[in-house]
Amino acid sequence: MTTVPNTATVAEAEAAAPSGSPPDHRGSPIPTLGMIASRFNELRKRRGLMITLALVTVGIPTVFLVIRLLLHAFAPKTYGPAGGYSIYTALVSGVLYVFGFIVAATLGATTGSVDLTEGMFRHLVVTGRSRLALYLARIPAGLAIIVPLVAIGFTIVCAVCVFAAPTQFNFNGVNVPVNLSRPGLESWAADHADEVICNFGIRIGPSTPNASTITAVVNSVPCGNGPPGAGPANVNQPPGSQGPPQPSQAQIRNAASLIARMNYSDYARQFLYPSNSLMIKSGLWLELEVVIGFVVGLGLGSLIGQRTVAVIMMIVLEVVLTPILSRARIPHLSNLQRVVVGLATAHLAPGGLPVLGGGGGGPAGGTGNPGLLPESTTVAVCVIVAWLVGWSVLGAWRMMTRDA
């Protein structure tokens, strides 16, 4: 039997309270520090969930990097260094980006539905606390758990990728100095013409300047101790015909410089280890992804009232729908596709991170990812804010209107 307190009795009790006593703020929609701390402790005591979060956000990158460190220590000639720029981009955009969102959504869905599934919602309501305050208290409590975990995993990745990075930069099988300007790379290529001509990528088209000179040089330089003409742009000669005249050393140096110029855009995107600015931007970007995953998962879990369905829907959104809708060109539905929060987050990625199969920042920013559906930074920010506010409003509304 449910009893309803007599409002007149409550009012009389409040009137009879001593004048010096602190006012009762239980009806305030603003959560107190005590409410946030209580919710934080309740989540922290769920050991199975905490272990899962730690294993995914910290355990997976740590185990991967430890294995690479051991392999390189015991067989350095067979296995390369454990860190470096390529390992950093793979772990950040391929592991922490995807799994960070999923575990944050799992924690959010659990936080939004655990009181209902365990039958504790009625006991929270009868305390007289504002339902809105009860909902809002879950946001800082959950973020206080998931944000540090992702930060720890990201810090481990940064530390290993910087301190265990390669000491030499290998570009297309050639050890090349790092951080060279375009003239610097061309000058270095002229001094190492044979290595550049035999290993660097060569793209010769009808409009390529000095295409005939490059082709003649490439066909005259022996590669891999083979005969002249064994280079990557070899042009077969008819039987019995004389080969082209041997180019001079100046022509070979000039061709190597031109080939280096063709490859400079690819060279400029490669580094021994990530820069400080890239690590700072990547860390903030990952935490933004985690906040989005948690807030959306919290609102969806509160709206549905159970965790399992909410987690499955969030996984489908991140792993299936976002990659498809971010790269597909569906006629007359482009604006609807831009509403997907994953596409908006990908457009805010720091340049150089291969998010959703390409460079970060979308077509207009960073190194660009032409495969992504075009979207301006302003639209991306508006979409993210709309998702955060919209799902928070839906989750809070459902808690305030749900029967106890």
Coordinates of C-alpha atoms in Angstrom, one line a residue:
M1 CA 0.0 0.0 0.0
T2 CA 1.4 3.4 -1.0
T3 CA 0.8 6.3 1.3
V4 CA 0.8 9.9 0.2
P5 CA 2.1 12.4 2.7
N6 CA -0.3 15.1 3.9
T7 CA 0.9 18.4 2.4
A8 CA -0.6 20.3 5.2
T9 CA 1.4 18.3 7.7
V10 CA 4.6 18.9 5.7
A11 CA 3.9 22.6 5.6
E12 CA 3.3 22.7 9.3
A13 CA 6.5 20.8 9.9
E14 CA 8.4 23.3 7.8
A15 CA 6.8 26.2 9.6
A16 CA 7.7 24.7 12.9
A17 CA 11.3 24.2 12.0
P18 CA 13.8 26.3 13.9
S19 CA 14.6 29.6 12.2
G20 CA 18.3 29.0 12.2
S21 CA 18.1 25.6 10.5
P22 CA 19.4 25.4 6.9
P23 CA 16.6 25.4 4.2
D24 CA 15.5 22.2 2.6
H25 CA 16.8 22.0 -0.9
R26 CA 15.5 18.5 -1.7
G27 CA 13.2 20.0 -4.4
S28 CA 15.9 21.8 -6.2
P29 CA 16.7 20.6 -9.7
I30 CA 20.4 21.3 -9.2
P31 CA 22.2 18.1 -7.9
T32 CA 24.3 18.5 -4.8
L33 CA 27.8 17.2 -4.4
G34 CA 26.5 14.6 -2.1
M35 CA 24.1 13.3 -4.7
I36 CA 26.9 13.1 -7.3
A37 CA 29.3 11.4 -4.9
S38 CA 26.6 8.9 -3.9
R39 CA 25.9 8.0 -7.6
F40 CA 29.7 7.8 -8.2
N41 CA 30.2 5.3 -5.4
E42 CA 27.2 3.2 -6.6
L43 CA 28.7 2.9 -10.0
R44 CA 32.2 2.3 -8.7
K45 CA 31.0 -0.7 -6.6
R46 CA 29.8 -2.5 -9.8
R47 CA 33.1 -4.4 -10.1
G48 CA 32.2 -6.3 -13.2
L49 CA 31.4 -3.1 -15.1
M50 CA 34.5 -1.4 -13.8
I51 CA 36.8 -4.3 -14.8
T52 CA 35.3 -4.4 -18.3
L53 CA 35.8 -0.6 -18.7
A54 CA 39.4 -0.8 -17.6
L55 CA 40.2 -3.8 -19.8
V56 CA 38.8 -2.2 -22.9
T57 CA 40.1 1.3 -22.5
V58 CA 43.5 0.5 -20.8
G59 CA 44.0 -3.2 -21.2
I60 CA 43.7 -3.6 -25.0
P61 CA 46.3 -0.9 -26.0
T62 CA 48.6 -1.9 -23.1
V63 CA 48.7 -5.6 -24.0
F64 CA 49.2 -4.7 -27.7
L65 CA 52.1 -2.4 -26.9
V66 CA 53.7 -4.7 -24.4
I67 CA 53.7 -7.5 -27.0
R68 CA 55.3 -5.2 -29.5
L69 CA 57.9 -4.1 -27.0
L70 CA 58.8 -7.7 -26.1
L71 CA 59.0 -8.8 -29.8
H72 CA 61.3 -5.9 -30.7
A73 CA 63.5 -6.6 -27.6
F74 CA 64.0 -10.3 -28.5
A75 CA 64.1 -10.0 -32.3
P76 CA 64.8 -6.4 -33.3
K77 CA 65.8 -7.3 -36.9
T78 CA 62.5 -9.1 -37.5
Y79 CA 60.1 -6.8 -35.6
G80 CA 60.2 -3.1 -35.7
P81 CA 60.0 -0.6 -32.8
A82 CA 56.9 -0.8 -30.7
G83 CA 55.9 2.9 -31.1
G84 CA 55.9 5.5 -33.8
Y85 CA 53.5 7.6 -35.7
S86 CA 51.8 4.8 -37.6
I87 CA 51.2 2.8 -34.4
Y88 CA 49.8 5.9 -32.7
T89 CA 47.3 6.7 -35.5
A90 CA 46.2 3.1 -35.6
L91 CA 45.5 2.8 -31.9
V92 CA 43.9 6.2 -31.5
S93 CA 41.6 6.1 -34.5
G94 CA 41.1 2.3 -34.6
V95 CA 40.9 1.3 -31.0
L96 CA 40.3 4.2 -28.6
Y97 CA 38.0 6.1 -30.9
V98 CA 35.6 3.1 -31.5
F99 CA 35.9 1.2 -28.2
G100 CA 35.9 4.4 -26.1
F101 CA 32.5 5.4 -27.5
I102 CA 31.1 1.9 -27.0
V103 CA 32.3 1.6 -23.3
A104 CA 31.1 5.1 -22.6
A105 CA 27.7 4.3 -24.1
T106 CA 27.6 1.1 -22.0
L107 CA 28.3 3.0 -18.8
G108 CA 25.7 5.6 -19.7
A109 CA 23.0 3.1 -20.5
T110 CA 23.8 1.3 -17.2
T111 CA 23.6 4.5 -15.3
G112 CA 20.3 5.5 -16.8
S113 CA 18.5 2.2 -16.3
V114 CA 20.1 0.5 -13.2
D115 CA 17.6 2.0 -10.7
L116 CA 14.7 0.6 -12.7
T117 CA 16.1 -2.9 -13.3
E118 CA 17.1 -3.2 -9.6
G119 CA 13.8 -1.8 -8.3
M120 CA 15.5 1.2 -6.6
F121 CA 13.7 4.0 -8.4
R122 CA 10.7 4.1 -6.0
H123 CA 13.1 4.5 -3.0
L124 CA 14.8 7.4 -4.7
V125 CA 11.5 9.1 -5.5
V126 CA 10.2 8.9 -1.9
T127 CA 13.2 10.8 -0.6
G128 CA 11.7 13.9 -1.9
R129 CA 14.6 14.7 -4.2
S130 CA 13.9 16.4 -7.5
R131 CA 13.8 13.8 -10.3
L132 CA 15.6 16.2 -12.6
A133 CA 18.4 16.5 -10.0
L134 CA 18.6 12.8 -9.7
Y135 CA 19.1 12.5 -13.5
L136 CA 21.6 15.4 -13.7
A137 CA 23.7 13.9 -10.9
R138 CA 24.4 10.9 -13.1
I139 CA 26.2 12.9 -15.7
P140 CA 29.2 14.1 -13.7
A141 CA 29.3 10.9 -11.7
G142 CA 29.6 8.7 -14.8
L143 CA 32.0 11.1 -16.6
A144 CA 34.2 11.0 -13.5
I145 CA 34.7 7.3 -14.1
I146 CA 35.0 7.0 -17.9
V147 CA 37.0 10.2 -18.7
P148 CA 40.0 9.3 -16.5
L149 CA 40.1 5.7 -17.8
V150 CA 40.3 6.8 -21.4
A151 CA 42.9 9.4 -20.4
I152 CA 45.0 6.7 -18.8
G153 CA 44.8 4.5 -21.9
F154 CA 45.6 7.4 -24.2
T155 CA 48.6 8.4 -22.0
I156 CA 50.1 4.9 -22.3
V157 CA 49.7 5.0 -26.0
C158 CA 51.4 8.4 -26.3
A159 CA 54.2 7.4 -24.0
V160 CA 55.1 4.2 -25.8
C161 CA 54.7 5.8 -29.3
V162 CA 57.0 8.6 -28.4
F163 CA 59.7 6.9 -26.3
A164 CA 59.7 3.7 -28.3
A165 CA 59.5 5.3 -31.8
P166 CA 61.8 4.3 -34.6
T167 CA 65.2 6.1 -34.7
Q168 CA 65.2 6.2 -38.6
F169 CA 62.3 7.2 -40.9
N170 CA 61.7 4.6 -43.6
F171 CA 59.7 5.9 -46.6
N172 CA 59.0 3.4 -49.4
G173 CA 61.9 1.2 -48.2
V174 CA 64.4 4.1 -48.0
N175 CA 65.8 5.7 -44.8
V176 CA 65.0 9.3 -45.3
P177 CA 65.7 12.3 -42.9
V178 CA 62.5 13.5 -41.2
N179 CA 60.9 17.0 -41.3
L180 CA 62.5 18.0 -44.6
S181 CA 60.9 20.8 -46.6
R182 CA 60.1 20.3 -50.2
P183 CA 63.4 21.8 -51.4
G184 CA 65.2 19.9 -48.7
L185 CA 63.7 16.6 -49.9
E186 CA 64.5 17.3 -53.5
S187 CA 68.1 18.2 -52.6
W188 CA 68.4 15.0 -50.5
A189 CA 66.9 12.9 -53.4
A190 CA 69.4 14.4 -55.9
D191 CA 72.3 13.1 -53.6
H192 CA 70.6 9.6 -53.4
A193 CA 69.3 9.3 -56.9
D194 CA 69.5 5.6 -57.3
E195 CA 67.6 4.8 -54.1
V196 CA 64.9 7.4 -54.9
I197 CA 64.4 6.2 -58.5
C198 CA 64.2 2.6 -57.6
N199 CA 62.0 2.8 -54.6
F200 CA 59.9 6.0 -54.6
G201 CA 56.5 5.9 -56.3
I202 CA 56.4 7.4 -59.8
R203 CA 53.2 8.7 -61.3
I204 CA 53.7 9.8 -64.9
G205 CA 50.8 11.1 -66.9
P206 CA 50.3 13.0 -70.1
S207 CA 50.5 16.3 -68.2
T208 CA 53.6 15.4 -66.1
P209 CA 56.4 17.9 -66.6
N210 CA 59.6 16.3 -68.1
A211 CA 57.9 13.0 -68.4
S212 CA 60.1 11.8 -71.2
T213 CA 63.3 12.7 -69.2
I214 CA 62.1 10.9 -66.1
T215 CA 61.1 7.8 -68.1
A216 CA 64.5 7.7 -69.9
V217 CA 66.4 8.0 -66.6
V218 CA 64.3 5.4 -64.8
N219 CA 64.9 2.9 -67.6
S220 CA 68.6 3.5 -67.5
V221 CA 69.2 3.1 -63.7
P222 CA 69.8 -0.5 -62.5
C223 CA 67.6 -1.5 -59.5
G224 CA 68.3 -4.5 -57.3
N225 CA 71.6 -5.3 -59.1
G226 CA 69.6 -5.9 -62.2
P227 CA 70.2 -4.6 -65.7
P228 CA 69.3 -1.1 -66.8
G229 CA 65.7 -0.6 -67.4
A230 CA 64.6 -2.6 -64.3
G231 CA 63.2 0.5 -62.6
P232 CA 59.6 0.9 -61.6
A233 CA 58.7 2.8 -64.8
N234 CA 60.3 0.4 -67.2
V235 CA 59.2 0.8 -70.8
N236 CA 59.8 -2.4 -72.9
Q237 CA 61.7 -1.8 -76.2
P238 CA 60.9 -3.7 -79.4
P239 CA 63.2 -6.6 -80.2
G240 CA 66.4 -5.7 -82.0
S241 CA 66.1 -2.0 -81.3
Q242 CA 68.7 0.2 -79.7
G243 CA 68.0 1.5 -76.2
P244 CA 67.8 5.2 -75.4
P245 CA 71.1 7.0 -74.9
Q246 CA 72.5 6.9 -71.4
P247 CA 71.5 10.1 -69.4
S248 CA 74.1 12.3 -67.8
Q249 CA 74.6 12.5 -64.1
A250 CA 72.9 15.9 -64.0
Q251 CA 69.8 14.4 -65.7
I252 CA 69.7 11.6 -63.2
R253 CA 69.9 14.0 -60.3
N254 CA 67.2 16.2 -61.8
A255 CA 64.9 13.2 -62.3
A256 CA 65.4 12.1 -58.7
S257 CA 64.4 15.6 -57.6
L258 CA 61.3 15.5 -59.7
I259 CA 60.3 12.1 -58.3
A260 CA 60.8 13.4 -54.8
R261 CA 58.6 16.4 -55.6
M262 CA 55.8 13.9 -56.7
N263 CA 56.1 12.1 -53.3
Y264 CA 56.4 15.1 -51.0
S265 CA 52.7 15.2 -50.1
D266 CA 52.9 11.6 -48.9
Y267 CA 56.2 12.2 -47.2
A268 CA 55.0 15.3 -45.3
R269 CA 52.2 13.2 -43.6
Q270 CA 54.7 10.8 -42.1
F271 CA 56.6 11.3 -38.9
L272 CA 58.7 9.2 -36.5
Y273 CA 56.4 10.0 -33.6
P274 CA 53.3 12.2 -33.1
S275 CA 53.9 15.8 -32.3
N276 CA 52.8 17.4 -29.0
S277 CA 50.1 19.4 -30.7
L278 CA 48.6 16.3 -32.4
M279 CA 48.6 14.4 -29.1
I280 CA 46.9 17.2 -27.3
K281 CA 44.2 17.6 -30.0
S282 CA 43.7 13.9 -30.3
G283 CA 43.3 13.6 -26.5
L284 CA 40.7 16.3 -26.4
W285 CA 38.9 14.8 -29.4
L286 CA 38.8 11.4 -27.8
E287 CA 37.3 12.8 -24.6
L288 CA 34.7 14.6 -26.7
E289 CA 33.8 11.3 -28.3
V290 CA 33.5 9.7 -24.8
V291 CA 31.3 12.4 -23.5
I292 CA 29.0 12.1 -26.5
G293 CA 28.8 8.3 -26.0
F294 CA 28.0 8.5 -22.3
V295 CA 25.4 11.3 -22.5
V296 CA 23.6 9.6 -25.5
G297 CA 23.7 6.2 -23.8
L298 CA 22.4 7.7 -20.5
G299 CA 19.5 9.4 -22.3
L300 CA 18.7 6.3 -24.3
G301 CA 18.9 4.0 -21.3
S302 CA 16.6 6.2 -19.2
L303 CA 14.2 6.5 -22.1
I304 CA 14.0 2.7 -22.8
G305 CA 14.3 1.6 -19.2
Q306 CA 16.8 -1.2 -19.8
R307 CA 20.5 -1.5 -20.6
T308 CA 20.8 -4.4 -23.1
V309 CA 18.7 -2.9 -25.9
A310 CA 20.3 0.5 -25.5
V311 CA 23.9 -0.9 -25.7
I312 CA 23.0 -2.9 -28.8
M313 CA 21.6 0.2 -30.5
M314 CA 24.6 2.3 -29.6
I315 CA 27.0 -0.4 -31.0
V316 CA 25.0 -0.6 -34.2
L317 CA 25.1 3.2 -34.5
E318 CA 28.9 3.3 -34.0
V319 CA 30.0 0.2 -35.9
V320 CA 27.4 -0.1 -38.7
L321 CA 25.4 3.0 -39.4
T322 CA 28.0 5.7 -38.9
P323 CA 30.6 4.3 -41.4
I324 CA 27.9 3.7 -44.0
L325 CA 26.1 7.0 -43.7
S326 CA 29.4 9.0 -43.5
R327 CA 30.7 7.7 -46.8
A328 CA 27.6 6.9 -48.9
R329 CA 26.1 9.4 -51.2
I330 CA 22.4 9.0 -51.0
P331 CA 20.5 11.4 -53.3
H332 CA 18.2 13.9 -51.6
L333 CA 19.2 12.6 -48.1
S334 CA 22.5 14.3 -47.6
N335 CA 21.2 16.7 -45.0
L336 CA 19.7 13.8 -43.1
Q337 CA 23.0 12.0 -43.2
R338 CA 24.7 15.0 -41.7
V339 CA 22.6 14.6 -38.6
V340 CA 24.6 11.5 -37.6
V341 CA 26.8 12.5 -34.7
G342 CA 29.6 10.1 -35.8
L343 CA 30.1 12.1 -39.0
A344 CA 30.2 15.4 -37.1
T345 CA 32.8 14.0 -34.7
A346 CA 34.9 12.7 -37.6
H347 CA 34.9 16.1 -39.2
L348 CA 36.4 17.5 -36.0
A349 CA 39.2 15.0 -35.9
P350 CA 42.8 16.4 -35.9
G351 CA 44.4 16.3 -39.3
G352 CA 46.5 13.1 -39.8
L353 CA 44.2 10.7 -38.0
P354 CA 42.6 8.1 -40.4
V355 CA 39.1 8.3 -39.1
L356 CA 36.5 6.2 -40.9
G357 CA 39.0 5.0 -43.4
G358 CA 40.7 8.3 -44.3
G359 CA 42.5 11.4 -43.0
G360 CA 41.0 13.5 -40.3
G361 CA 39.1 16.7 -40.6
G362 CA 37.0 16.0 -43.6
P363 CA 37.5 17.4 -47.1
A364 CA 38.0 21.0 -45.8
G365 CA 40.3 20.5 -42.8
G366 CA 43.5 18.8 -41.8
T367 CA 44.9 16.5 -44.4
G368 CA 41.3 15.8 -45.5
N369 CA 39.3 12.7 -46.1
P370 CA 37.5 13.0 -49.5
G371 CA 35.5 9.9 -48.7
L372 CA 33.5 11.6 -46.0
L373 CA 30.3 13.4 -46.8
P374 CA 31.2 17.1 -46.8
E375 CA 30.2 19.1 -43.7
S376 CA 31.3 22.4 -42.3
T377 CA 32.8 22.8 -38.8
T378 CA 29.8 24.9 -37.8
V379 CA 27.3 22.3 -38.8
A380 CA 29.3 19.6 -37.1
V381 CA 29.4 21.5 -33.8
C382 CA 25.7 22.2 -34.0
V383 CA 24.9 18.5 -34.6
I384 CA 27.0 17.5 -31.6
V385 CA 25.4 20.1 -29.3
A386 CA 21.9 19.0 -30.5
W387 CA 22.6 15.4 -29.7
L388 CA 23.9 16.2 -26.2
V389 CA 21.0 18.5 -25.4
G390 CA 18.4 16.4 -27.1
W391 CA 19.2 13.1 -25.5
S392 CA 19.6 14.8 -22.1
V393 CA 16.2 16.3 -22.4
L394 CA 14.6 13.0 -23.5
G395 CA 16.2 11.1 -20.6
A396 CA 15.3 13.7 -18.0
W397 CA 11.7 13.9 -19.3
R398 CA 11.3 10.2 -19.1
M399 CA 12.6 10.1 -15.5
M400 CA 10.3 12.9 -14.5
T401 CA 7.2 11.4 -16.0
R402 CA 7.8 7.7 -15.1
D403 CA 5.6 6.1 -12.5
A404 CA 7.4 5.2 -9.3

